[in-house]
């Protein structure tokens, strides 16, 4: 099967590449949507980048002929056609040789970011049939050169991975690594606190030389003081992607963080509720005020607007 990129698609990729030089935030979001719409779009864009690298490298090493200066001649001098053809033919050959030599030597960072704003969700389709669902206020890094890699910089994402024992999918969070062993799992990062829950299959958590294998229903929490594993219903893990937050004995601070991502409005918990835990379901459809009111009823607390957003009180 041919890998030739259609001219129309190459033209679209080139147009995006030129536009990104002065792109606004809206342009970058539109570009990300275009990349995600079809794997062929990403291949076309990579091809445009590769072609630009080839040309830049070739121009850097090419030796152009010095201009011919002719004194005391009023009319432009005409060079013999055969001589000019030979010189430019040699230049073209040198360009081709330079491209062939430098194409594989020039490093290029193939990593790129995908982000969502608070209250926004997005799903990224992976080339092998898997997908990554991004919750609100999330930033992940993907790698065009390694489709089995992702880095979570902030926020929350649910990974549905097609297992490949010869090339496991790896998610990095700071210095920690999560290695897929055939699974669906959810990862959340709030400040320096990491939460990893497994819905299907298993994940190997690696940090500071230690390894922990997580199975369905396992939820690992890690921060500066260490890591611990608790149990909850596997069906509740990553439930935010279906428009509902399902909890089993979850701290209210975690509930507030989840509501903040889901609505785009800040939710916090008063000091008096820091130690309280919650089991139940909170629907996240509607605006921030309706979600907050609904959550307060389910939690058995009150909710009030403050300068930054909303706060839960006893």
PDB file of C-alpha atoms in Angstrom:
ATOM      1  CA  UNK A   1       0.000   0.000   0.000  1.00  0.00           C
ATOM      2  CA  UNK A   2       1.396   3.414  -0.935  1.00  0.00           C
ATOM      3  CA  UNK A   3       2.204   5.976   1.772  1.00  0.00           C
ATOM      4  CA  UNK A   4       2.007   8.878  -0.687  1.00  0.00           C
ATOM      5  CA  UNK A   5       0.265  11.871   0.845  1.00  0.00           C
ATOM      6  CA  UNK A   6      -2.394  13.467  -1.416  1.00  0.00           C
ATOM      7  CA  UNK A   7      -1.486  16.931  -2.684  1.00  0.00           C
ATOM      8  CA  UNK A   8      -4.609  18.470  -1.178  1.00  0.00           C
ATOM      9  CA  UNK A   9      -3.813  17.098   2.278  1.00  0.00           C
ATOM     10  CA  UNK A  10      -0.165  18.173   1.995  1.00  0.00           C
ATOM     11  CA  UNK A  11      -1.343  21.682   1.058  1.00  0.00           C
ATOM     12  CA  UNK A  12      -3.598  21.792   4.135  1.00  0.00           C
ATOM     13  CA  UNK A  13      -0.744  20.645   6.390  1.00  0.00           C
ATOM     14  CA  UNK A  14       1.556  23.271   4.874  1.00  0.00           C
ATOM     15  CA  UNK A  15      -1.059  25.973   5.438  1.00  0.00           C
ATOM     16  CA  UNK A  16      -1.327  25.000   9.098  1.00  0.00           C
ATOM     17  CA  UNK A  17       2.453  25.022   9.487  1.00  0.00           C
ATOM     18  CA  UNK A  18       2.672  28.553   8.101  1.00  0.00           C
ATOM     19  CA  UNK A  19      -0.259  29.758  10.197  1.00  0.00           C
ATOM     20  CA  UNK A  20       1.189  28.469  13.465  1.00  0.00           C
ATOM     21  CA  UNK A  21       4.087  30.921  13.252  1.00  0.00           C
ATOM     22  CA  UNK A  22       1.672  33.674  14.382  1.00  0.00           C
ATOM     23  CA  UNK A  23      -1.169  31.549  15.743  1.00  0.00           C
ATOM     24  CA  UNK A  24      -3.543  32.614  18.489  1.00  0.00           C
ATOM     25  CA  UNK A  25      -4.782  30.309  21.245  1.00  0.00           C
ATOM     26  CA  UNK A  26      -7.934  29.664  19.174  1.00  0.00           C
ATOM     27  CA  UNK A  27      -5.772  28.743  16.181  1.00  0.00           C
ATOM     28  CA  UNK A  28      -3.826  26.207  18.250  1.00  0.00           C
ATOM     29  CA  UNK A  29      -7.062  24.632  19.482  1.00  0.00           C
ATOM     30  CA  UNK A  30      -8.364  24.423  15.914  1.00  0.00           C
ATOM     31  CA  UNK A  31      -5.059  22.906  14.773  1.00  0.00           C
ATOM     32  CA  UNK A  32      -5.260  20.269  17.519  1.00  0.00           C
ATOM     33  CA  UNK A  33      -8.809  19.411  16.418  1.00  0.00           C
ATOM     34  CA  UNK A  34      -7.573  19.053  12.831  1.00  0.00           C
ATOM     35  CA  UNK A  35      -4.742  16.719  13.905  1.00  0.00           C
ATOM     36  CA  UNK A  36      -7.100  14.553  15.934  1.00  0.00           C
ATOM     37  CA  UNK A  37      -9.727  14.279  13.184  1.00  0.00           C
ATOM     38  CA  UNK A  38      -7.734  11.777  11.112  1.00  0.00           C
ATOM     39  CA  UNK A  39      -4.375  10.001  11.634  1.00  0.00           C
ATOM     40  CA  UNK A  40      -3.541  10.960   8.023  1.00  0.00           C
ATOM     41  CA  UNK A  41      -3.509  14.621   9.065  1.00  0.00           C
ATOM     42  CA  UNK A  42      -0.748  13.960  11.580  1.00  0.00           C
ATOM     43  CA  UNK A  43       1.288  12.019   9.003  1.00  0.00           C
ATOM     44  CA  UNK A  44       0.914  14.861   6.499  1.00  0.00           C
ATOM     45  CA  UNK A  45       2.042  17.438   9.062  1.00  0.00           C
ATOM     46  CA  UNK A  46       5.059  15.328  10.018  1.00  0.00           C
ATOM     47  CA  UNK A  47       5.938  15.108   6.328  1.00  0.00           C
ATOM     48  CA  UNK A  48       5.840  18.885   5.993  1.00  0.00           C
ATOM     49  CA  UNK A  49       8.120  19.287   9.023  1.00  0.00           C
ATOM     50  CA  UNK A  50      10.531  16.697   7.658  1.00  0.00           C
ATOM     51  CA  UNK A  51      10.656  18.445   4.282  1.00  0.00           C
ATOM     52  CA  UNK A  52      11.408  21.787   5.944  1.00  0.00           C
ATOM     53  CA  UNK A  53      14.211  20.225   7.974  1.00  0.00           C
ATOM     54  CA  UNK A  54      15.709  18.753   4.814  1.00  0.00           C
ATOM     55  CA  UNK A  55      15.719  22.083   3.011  1.00  0.00           C
ATOM     56  CA  UNK A  56      17.149  24.003   5.995  1.00  0.00           C
ATOM     57  CA  UNK A  57      19.933  21.474   6.398  1.00  0.00           C
ATOM     58  CA  UNK A  58      20.730  21.461   2.707  1.00  0.00           C
ATOM     59  CA  UNK A  59      20.906  25.248   2.520  1.00  0.00           C
ATOM     60  CA  UNK A  60      23.199  25.298   5.544  1.00  0.00           C
ATOM     61  CA  UNK A  61      25.835  23.172   3.826  1.00  0.00           C
ATOM     62  CA  UNK A  62      25.303  24.083   0.163  1.00  0.00           C
ATOM     63  CA  UNK A  63      28.032  26.115  -1.597  1.00  0.00           C
ATOM     64  CA  UNK A  64      26.442  28.656  -3.914  1.00  0.00           C
ATOM     65  CA  UNK A  65      28.554  30.093  -6.781  1.00  0.00           C
ATOM     66  CA  UNK A  66      29.966  33.556  -6.255  1.00  0.00           C
ATOM     67  CA  UNK A  67      28.353  36.244  -8.446  1.00  0.00           C
ATOM     68  CA  UNK A  68      30.327  37.133 -11.583  1.00  0.00           C
ATOM     69  CA  UNK A  69      31.384  40.790 -11.628  1.00  0.00           C
ATOM     70  CA  UNK A  70      31.981  42.216 -15.128  1.00  0.00           C
ATOM     71  CA  UNK A  71      33.367  45.745 -15.433  1.00  0.00           C
ATOM     72  CA  UNK A  72      32.848  48.227 -18.280  1.00  0.00           C
ATOM     73  CA  UNK A  73      29.969  46.348 -19.866  1.00  0.00           C
ATOM     74  CA  UNK A  74      26.693  48.212 -20.274  1.00  0.00           C
ATOM     75  CA  UNK A  75      24.607  45.215 -21.313  1.00  0.00           C
ATOM     76  CA  UNK A  76      24.176  42.215 -18.954  1.00  0.00           C
ATOM     77  CA  UNK A  77      26.697  39.512 -19.728  1.00  0.00           C
ATOM     78  CA  UNK A  78      25.262  36.217 -20.946  1.00  0.00           C
ATOM     79  CA  UNK A  79      26.826  33.065 -19.626  1.00  0.00           C
ATOM     80  CA  UNK A  80      27.014  30.085 -21.964  1.00  0.00           C
ATOM     81  CA  UNK A  81      23.936  27.932 -21.539  1.00  0.00           C
ATOM     82  CA  UNK A  82      25.941  24.758 -21.218  1.00  0.00           C
ATOM     83  CA  UNK A  83      28.129  26.257 -18.480  1.00  0.00           C
ATOM     84  CA  UNK A  84      25.175  27.624 -16.489  1.00  0.00           C
ATOM     85  CA  UNK A  85      23.359  24.329 -16.768  1.00  0.00           C
ATOM     86  CA  UNK A  86      26.402  22.462 -15.511  1.00  0.00           C
ATOM     87  CA  UNK A  87      26.876  24.763 -12.526  1.00  0.00           C
ATOM     88  CA  UNK A  88      23.250  24.643 -11.379  1.00  0.00           C
ATOM     89  CA  UNK A  89      23.074  20.937 -12.055  1.00  0.00           C
ATOM     90  CA  UNK A  90      26.050  20.460  -9.774  1.00  0.00           C
ATOM     91  CA  UNK A  91      24.384  22.657  -7.133  1.00  0.00           C
ATOM     92  CA  UNK A  92      21.202  20.596  -7.331  1.00  0.00           C
ATOM     93  CA  UNK A  93      23.244  17.431  -6.926  1.00  0.00           C
ATOM     94  CA  UNK A  94      24.955  18.893  -3.872  1.00  0.00           C
ATOM     95  CA  UNK A  95      21.581  19.772  -2.372  1.00  0.00           C
ATOM     96  CA  UNK A  96      20.296  16.250  -2.881  1.00  0.00           C
ATOM     97  CA  UNK A  97      23.449  14.794  -1.368  1.00  0.00           C
ATOM     98  CA  UNK A  98      23.230  17.173   1.597  1.00  0.00           C
ATOM     99  CA  UNK A  99      19.609  16.240   2.217  1.00  0.00           C
ATOM    100  CA  UNK A 100      20.421  12.534   2.073  1.00  0.00           C
ATOM    101  CA  UNK A 101      23.312  13.012   4.498  1.00  0.00           C
ATOM    102  CA  UNK A 102      21.630  15.264   7.041  1.00  0.00           C
ATOM    103  CA  UNK A 103      18.040  14.009   7.106  1.00  0.00           C
ATOM    104  CA  UNK A 104      18.712  11.311   9.689  1.00  0.00           C
ATOM    105  CA  UNK A 105      21.320  13.321  11.592  1.00  0.00           C
ATOM    106  CA  UNK A 106      19.185  16.328  12.493  1.00  0.00           C
ATOM    107  CA  UNK A 107      17.299  15.935  15.790  1.00  0.00           C
ATOM    108  CA  UNK A 108      13.699  17.111  15.922  1.00  0.00           C
ATOM    109  CA  UNK A 109      11.486  17.143  18.986  1.00  0.00           C
ATOM    110  CA  UNK A 110       8.444  15.077  18.015  1.00  0.00           C
ATOM    111  CA  UNK A 111       6.598  15.740  21.266  1.00  0.00           C
ATOM    112  CA  UNK A 112       3.539  17.974  21.315  1.00  0.00           C
ATOM    113  CA  UNK A 113       0.974  19.050  23.883  1.00  0.00           C
ATOM    114  CA  UNK A 114      -2.784  18.639  23.999  1.00  0.00           C
ATOM    115  CA  UNK A 115      -4.660  20.758  26.527  1.00  0.00           C
ATOM    116  CA  UNK A 116      -8.182  21.322  27.753  1.00  0.00           C
ATOM    117  CA  UNK A 117      -9.510  24.289  29.653  1.00  0.00           C
ATOM    118  CA  UNK A 118     -11.453  23.872  32.895  1.00  0.00           C
ATOM    119  CA  UNK A 119     -14.918  22.520  32.148  1.00  0.00           C
ATOM    120  CA  UNK A 120     -13.861  21.108  28.757  1.00  0.00           C
ATOM    121  CA  UNK A 121     -13.348  17.434  27.913  1.00  0.00           C
ATOM    122  CA  UNK A 122     -11.713  15.929  24.843  1.00  0.00           C
ATOM    123  CA  UNK A 123     -10.958  12.455  23.499  1.00  0.00           C
ATOM    124  CA  UNK A 124      -7.764  11.695  21.586  1.00  0.00           C
ATOM    125  CA  UNK A 125      -7.838   8.643  19.314  1.00  0.00           C
ATOM    126  CA  UNK A 126      -4.639   6.609  19.214  1.00  0.00           C
ATOM    127  CA  UNK A 127      -3.368   5.042  16.009  1.00  0.00           C
ATOM    128  CA  UNK A 128      -3.682   1.486  17.370  1.00  0.00           C
ATOM    129  CA  UNK A 129      -7.361   1.845  18.288  1.00  0.00           C
ATOM    130  CA  UNK A 130      -6.939   2.973  21.882  1.00  0.00           C
ATOM    131  CA  UNK A 131      -7.935   6.396  23.173  1.00  0.00           C
ATOM    132  CA  UNK A 132      -7.198   8.964  25.846  1.00  0.00           C
ATOM    133  CA  UNK A 133     -10.041  10.970  27.383  1.00  0.00           C
ATOM    134  CA  UNK A 134      -8.944  14.309  28.859  1.00  0.00           C
ATOM    135  CA  UNK A 135     -10.879  15.893  31.692  1.00  0.00           C
ATOM    136  CA  UNK A 136     -11.043  19.649  32.170  1.00  0.00           C
ATOM    137  CA  UNK A 137      -7.921  21.705  32.883  1.00  0.00           C
ATOM    138  CA  UNK A 138      -5.617  18.933  31.673  1.00  0.00           C
ATOM    139  CA  UNK A 139      -2.331  18.958  29.780  1.00  0.00           C
ATOM    140  CA  UNK A 140      -0.706  15.867  28.283  1.00  0.00           C
ATOM    141  CA  UNK A 141       2.351  15.429  26.089  1.00  0.00           C
ATOM    142  CA  UNK A 142       2.335  12.917  23.224  1.00  0.00           C
ATOM    143  CA  UNK A 143       5.167  11.825  20.940  1.00  0.00           C
ATOM    144  CA  UNK A 144       4.832  11.448  17.165  1.00  0.00           C
ATOM    145  CA  UNK A 145       7.928   9.254  17.206  1.00  0.00           C
ATOM    146  CA  UNK A 146       6.559   6.938  19.908  1.00  0.00           C
ATOM    147  CA  UNK A 147       2.789   6.406  19.856  1.00  0.00           C
ATOM    148  CA  UNK A 148       3.084   4.236  22.982  1.00  0.00           C
ATOM    149  CA  UNK A 149       4.049   7.157  25.229  1.00  0.00           C
ATOM    150  CA  UNK A 150       2.235   9.926  27.084  1.00  0.00           C
ATOM    151  CA  UNK A 151       3.176  12.354  29.823  1.00  0.00           C
ATOM    152  CA  UNK A 152       0.568  13.838  32.144  1.00  0.00           C
ATOM    153  CA  UNK A 153       1.649  17.325  33.169  1.00  0.00           C
ATOM    154  CA  UNK A 154      -1.542  18.311  35.000  1.00  0.00           C
ATOM    155  CA  UNK A 155      -5.207  17.421  35.341  1.00  0.00           C
ATOM    156  CA  UNK A 156      -6.835  14.054  34.726  1.00  0.00           C
ATOM    157  CA  UNK A 157      -7.013  11.532  31.896  1.00  0.00           C
ATOM    158  CA  UNK A 158      -8.550   8.120  31.333  1.00  0.00           C
ATOM    159  CA  UNK A 159      -6.504   5.752  29.196  1.00  0.00           C
ATOM    160  CA  UNK A 160      -8.024   2.882  27.210  1.00  0.00           C
ATOM    161  CA  UNK A 161      -4.997   1.055  25.861  1.00  0.00           C
ATOM    162  CA  UNK A 162      -4.618  -1.733  23.329  1.00  0.00           C
ATOM    163  CA  UNK A 163      -2.130  -4.044  24.999  1.00  0.00           C
ATOM    164  CA  UNK A 164       1.147  -4.889  23.249  1.00  0.00           C
ATOM    165  CA  UNK A 165       3.500  -6.946  25.410  1.00  0.00           C
ATOM    166  CA  UNK A 166       6.432  -6.199  23.090  1.00  0.00           C
ATOM    167  CA  UNK A 167       5.887  -2.431  23.358  1.00  0.00           C
ATOM    168  CA  UNK A 168       3.977  -1.505  26.545  1.00  0.00           C
ATOM    169  CA  UNK A 169       2.247   1.861  26.754  1.00  0.00           C
ATOM    170  CA  UNK A 170       4.028   4.119  29.264  1.00  0.00           C
ATOM    171  CA  UNK A 171       2.616   7.160  31.054  1.00  0.00           C
ATOM    172  CA  UNK A 172       5.052   9.364  32.937  1.00  0.00           C
ATOM    173  CA  UNK A 173       4.039  11.742  35.731  1.00  0.00           C
ATOM    174  CA  UNK A 174       7.086  13.641  36.884  1.00  0.00           C
ATOM    175  CA  UNK A 175       9.663  11.000  37.846  1.00  0.00           C
ATOM    176  CA  UNK A 176       7.030   8.265  38.201  1.00  0.00           C
ATOM    177  CA  UNK A 177       6.072   5.783  35.470  1.00  0.00           C
ATOM    178  CA  UNK A 178       2.888   3.839  34.793  1.00  0.00           C
ATOM    179  CA  UNK A 179       3.382   0.820  32.536  1.00  0.00           C
ATOM    180  CA  UNK A 180       0.363  -0.736  30.834  1.00  0.00           C
ATOM    181  CA  UNK A 181      -0.132  -4.453  31.272  1.00  0.00           C
ATOM    182  CA  UNK A 182      -3.350  -4.428  29.196  1.00  0.00           C
ATOM    183  CA  UNK A 183      -5.816  -2.064  30.742  1.00  0.00           C
ATOM    184  CA  UNK A 184      -8.192   0.842  31.248  1.00  0.00           C
ATOM    185  CA  UNK A 185      -6.951   3.209  33.919  1.00  0.00           C
ATOM    186  CA  UNK A 186      -7.421   6.745  35.212  1.00  0.00           C
ATOM    187  CA  UNK A 187      -4.676   9.173  36.260  1.00  0.00           C
ATOM    188  CA  UNK A 188      -5.190  12.460  38.112  1.00  0.00           C
ATOM    189  CA  UNK A 189      -2.558  14.960  39.205  1.00  0.00           C
ATOM    190  CA  UNK A 190      -3.524  17.707  41.635  1.00  0.00           C
ATOM    191  CA  UNK A 191      -0.495  19.844  42.499  1.00  0.00           C
ATOM    192  CA  UNK A 192       2.016  17.189  43.667  1.00  0.00           C
ATOM    193  CA  UNK A 193      -0.591  14.547  44.538  1.00  0.00           C
ATOM    194  CA  UNK A 194      -1.024  11.651  42.127  1.00  0.00           C
ATOM    195  CA  UNK A 195      -4.054   9.331  41.963  1.00  0.00           C
ATOM    196  CA  UNK A 196      -4.071   6.225  39.775  1.00  0.00           C
ATOM    197  CA  UNK A 197      -7.081   3.938  39.520  1.00  0.00           C
ATOM    198  CA  UNK A 198      -7.418   0.778  37.430  1.00  0.00           C
ATOM    199  CA  UNK A 199     -10.747  -0.150  35.865  1.00  0.00           C
ATOM    200  CA  UNK A 200      -9.660  -3.092  33.695  1.00  0.00           C
ATOM    201  CA  UNK A 201      -6.488  -5.140  33.328  1.00  0.00           C
ATOM    202  CA  UNK A 202      -3.481  -4.012  35.330  1.00  0.00           C
ATOM    203  CA  UNK A 203      -0.864  -1.255  35.559  1.00  0.00           C
ATOM    204  CA  UNK A 204       2.636  -1.334  37.015  1.00  0.00           C
ATOM    205  CA  UNK A 205       3.504   1.764  39.038  1.00  0.00           C
ATOM    206  CA  UNK A 206       7.238   2.489  39.125  1.00  0.00           C
ATOM    207  CA  UNK A 207       8.817   5.115  41.369  1.00  0.00           C
ATOM    208  CA  UNK A 208      12.208   5.483  43.062  1.00  0.00           C
ATOM    209  CA  UNK A 209      13.167   1.898  42.323  1.00  0.00           C
ATOM    210  CA  UNK A 210       9.943   0.459  43.753  1.00  0.00           C
ATOM    211  CA  UNK A 211       7.203  -1.268  41.759  1.00  0.00           C
ATOM    212  CA  UNK A 212       3.541  -1.839  42.599  1.00  0.00           C
ATOM    213  CA  UNK A 213       1.178  -3.802  40.364  1.00  0.00           C
ATOM    214  CA  UNK A 214      -2.338  -2.354  40.397  1.00  0.00           C
ATOM    215  CA  UNK A 215      -5.369  -4.463  39.466  1.00  0.00           C
ATOM    216  CA  UNK A 216      -9.048  -3.597  38.846  1.00  0.00           C
ATOM    217  CA  UNK A 217     -10.423  -1.631  41.774  1.00  0.00           C
ATOM    218  CA  UNK A 218      -6.999  -0.594  43.071  1.00  0.00           C
ATOM    219  CA  UNK A 219      -6.503   3.143  43.615  1.00  0.00           C
ATOM    220  CA  UNK A 220      -2.995   4.353  44.361  1.00  0.00           C
ATOM    221  CA  UNK A 221      -2.370   7.739  45.945  1.00  0.00           C
ATOM    222  CA  UNK A 222       1.174   9.123  45.975  1.00  0.00           C
ATOM    223  CA  UNK A 223       2.636  12.370  47.272  1.00  0.00           C
ATOM    224  CA  UNK A 224       5.794  13.543  48.960  1.00  0.00           C
ATOM    225  CA  UNK A 225       5.145  11.317  51.970  1.00  0.00           C
ATOM    226  CA  UNK A 226       4.918   8.079  49.973  1.00  0.00           C
ATOM    227  CA  UNK A 227       2.301   5.934  48.229  1.00  0.00           C
ATOM    228  CA  UNK A 228      -0.633   3.872  49.460  1.00  0.00           C
ATOM    229  CA  UNK A 229      -3.238   1.687  47.771  1.00  0.00           C
ATOM    230  CA  UNK A 230      -6.950   1.539  48.594  1.00  0.00           C
ATOM    231  CA  UNK A 231      -9.867  -0.351  47.063  1.00  0.00           C
ATOM    232  CA  UNK A 232     -13.044   0.863  45.374  1.00  0.00           C
ATOM    233  CA  UNK A 233     -15.476  -0.314  42.729  1.00  0.00           C
ATOM    234  CA  UNK A 234     -13.704  -0.712  39.389  1.00  0.00           C
ATOM    235  CA  UNK A 235     -16.810   0.682  37.635  1.00  0.00           C
ATOM    236  CA  UNK A 236     -16.463   3.978  39.512  1.00  0.00           C
ATOM    237  CA  UNK A 237     -12.920   4.640  38.279  1.00  0.00           C
ATOM    238  CA  UNK A 238     -12.839   7.221  35.474  1.00  0.00           C
ATOM    239  CA  UNK A 239     -16.618   7.671  35.697  1.00  0.00           C
ATOM    240  CA  UNK A 240     -16.233  11.402  35.032  1.00  0.00           C
ATOM    241  CA  UNK A 241     -15.904  10.598  31.319  1.00  0.00           C
ATOM    242  CA  UNK A 242     -19.542   9.409  31.387  1.00  0.00           C
ATOM    243  CA  UNK A 243     -20.845  12.578  33.061  1.00  0.00           C
ATOM    244  CA  UNK A 244     -20.982  11.227  36.609  1.00  0.00           C
ATOM    245  CA  UNK A 245     -18.589  11.236  39.553  1.00  0.00           C
ATOM    246  CA  UNK A 246     -18.789   7.990  41.526  1.00  0.00           C
ATOM    247  CA  UNK A 247     -17.100   7.770  44.930  1.00  0.00           C
ATOM    248  CA  UNK A 248     -16.455   5.276  47.677  1.00  0.00           C
ATOM    249  CA  UNK A 249     -15.161   6.852  50.890  1.00  0.00           C
ATOM    250  CA  UNK A 250     -13.415   9.626  48.926  1.00  0.00           C
ATOM    251  CA  UNK A 251     -12.094  12.719  50.743  1.00  0.00           C
ATOM    252  CA  UNK A 252     -14.215  15.807  50.047  1.00  0.00           C
ATOM    253  CA  UNK A 253     -11.076  17.614  48.886  1.00  0.00           C
ATOM    254  CA  UNK A 254     -10.898  15.107  46.008  1.00  0.00           C
ATOM    255  CA  UNK A 255     -14.573  15.684  45.232  1.00  0.00           C
ATOM    256  CA  UNK A 256     -13.994  19.438  45.130  1.00  0.00           C
ATOM    257  CA  UNK A 257     -11.009  19.029  42.795  1.00  0.00           C
ATOM    258  CA  UNK A 258     -13.065  16.832  40.472  1.00  0.00           C
ATOM    259  CA  UNK A 259     -15.927  19.345  40.403  1.00  0.00           C
ATOM    260  CA  UNK A 260     -13.474  22.123  39.565  1.00  0.00           C
ATOM    261  CA  UNK A 261     -12.186  20.214  36.531  1.00  0.00           C
ATOM    262  CA  UNK A 262     -15.676  19.233  35.427  1.00  0.00           C
ATOM    263  CA  UNK A 263     -17.298  22.671  35.647  1.00  0.00           C
ATOM    264  CA  UNK A 264     -14.491  25.160  35.094  1.00  0.00           C
ATOM    265  CA  UNK A 265     -15.420  26.932  38.333  1.00  0.00           C
ATOM    266  CA  UNK A 266     -13.354  26.657  41.508  1.00  0.00           C
ATOM    267  CA  UNK A 267     -14.727  24.432  44.284  1.00  0.00           C
ATOM    268  CA  UNK A 268     -13.051  24.217  47.676  1.00  0.00           C
ATOM    269  CA  UNK A 269     -13.802  22.655  51.069  1.00  0.00           C
ATOM    270  CA  UNK A 270     -13.807  24.520  54.373  1.00  0.00           C
ATOM    271  CA  UNK A 271     -11.384  23.458  57.087  1.00  0.00           C
ATOM    272  CA  UNK A 272     -14.207  21.847  59.042  1.00  0.00           C
ATOM    273  CA  UNK A 273     -14.833  19.372  56.198  1.00  0.00           C
ATOM    274  CA  UNK A 274     -11.233  18.431  55.387  1.00  0.00           C
ATOM    275  CA  UNK A 275     -11.473  15.046  57.104  1.00  0.00           C
ATOM    276  CA  UNK A 276     -14.942  14.099  55.822  1.00  0.00           C
ATOM    277  CA  UNK A 277     -15.362  11.365  53.215  1.00  0.00           C
ATOM    278  CA  UNK A 278     -18.148  10.681  50.750  1.00  0.00           C
ATOM    279  CA  UNK A 279     -19.676   7.655  49.029  1.00  0.00           C
ATOM    280  CA  UNK A 280     -22.201   8.207  46.275  1.00  0.00           C
ATOM    281  CA  UNK A 281     -22.789   9.660  42.815  1.00  0.00           C
ATOM    282  CA  UNK A 282     -22.745  13.289  41.625  1.00  0.00           C
ATOM    283  CA  UNK A 283     -24.029  14.140  38.137  1.00  0.00           C
ATOM    284  CA  UNK A 284     -21.945  16.845  36.416  1.00  0.00           C
ATOM    285  CA  UNK A 285     -24.379  18.051  33.737  1.00  0.00           C
ATOM    286  CA  UNK A 286     -25.424  21.709  33.820  1.00  0.00           C
ATOM    287  CA  UNK A 287     -23.687  24.917  34.853  1.00  0.00           C
ATOM    288  CA  UNK A 288     -21.401  25.305  37.857  1.00  0.00           C
ATOM    289  CA  UNK A 289     -24.120  26.662  40.143  1.00  0.00           C
ATOM    290  CA  UNK A 290     -26.546  23.804  39.437  1.00  0.00           C
ATOM    291  CA  UNK A 291     -23.773  21.204  39.790  1.00  0.00           C
ATOM    292  CA  UNK A 292     -22.630  22.776  43.057  1.00  0.00           C
ATOM    293  CA  UNK A 293     -26.168  22.843  44.451  1.00  0.00           C
ATOM    294  CA  UNK A 294     -26.733  19.225  43.424  1.00  0.00           C
ATOM    295  CA  UNK A 295     -23.398  18.186  44.961  1.00  0.00           C
ATOM    296  CA  UNK A 296     -24.170  19.982  48.239  1.00  0.00           C
ATOM    297  CA  UNK A 297     -27.487  18.130  48.557  1.00  0.00           C
ATOM    298  CA  UNK A 298     -25.812  14.768  47.975  1.00  0.00           C
ATOM    299  CA  UNK A 299     -22.892  15.556  50.282  1.00  0.00           C
ATOM    300  CA  UNK A 300     -25.171  16.804  53.041  1.00  0.00           C
ATOM    301  CA  UNK A 301     -23.407  20.172  53.287  1.00  0.00           C
ATOM    302  CA  UNK A 302     -24.074  23.766  52.260  1.00  0.00           C
ATOM    303  CA  UNK A 303     -22.446  25.583  49.372  1.00  0.00           C
ATOM    304  CA  UNK A 304     -21.741  29.301  49.141  1.00  0.00           C
ATOM    305  CA  UNK A 305     -20.167  31.560  46.562  1.00  0.00           C
ATOM    306  CA  UNK A 306     -16.843  33.133  47.517  1.00  0.00           C
ATOM    307  CA  UNK A 307     -14.377  35.395  45.737  1.00  0.00           C
ATOM    308  CA  UNK A 308     -12.807  32.529  43.752  1.00  0.00           C
ATOM    309  CA  UNK A 309     -15.845  30.330  43.097  1.00  0.00           C
ATOM    310  CA  UNK A 310     -17.702  28.046  45.482  1.00  0.00           C
ATOM    311  CA  UNK A 311     -16.985  26.623  48.934  1.00  0.00           C
ATOM    312  CA  UNK A 312     -18.587  23.710  50.775  1.00  0.00           C
ATOM    313  CA  UNK A 313     -19.382  24.345  54.456  1.00  0.00           C
ATOM    314  CA  UNK A 314     -20.942  22.150  57.182  1.00  0.00           C
TER     315      UNK A 314
END
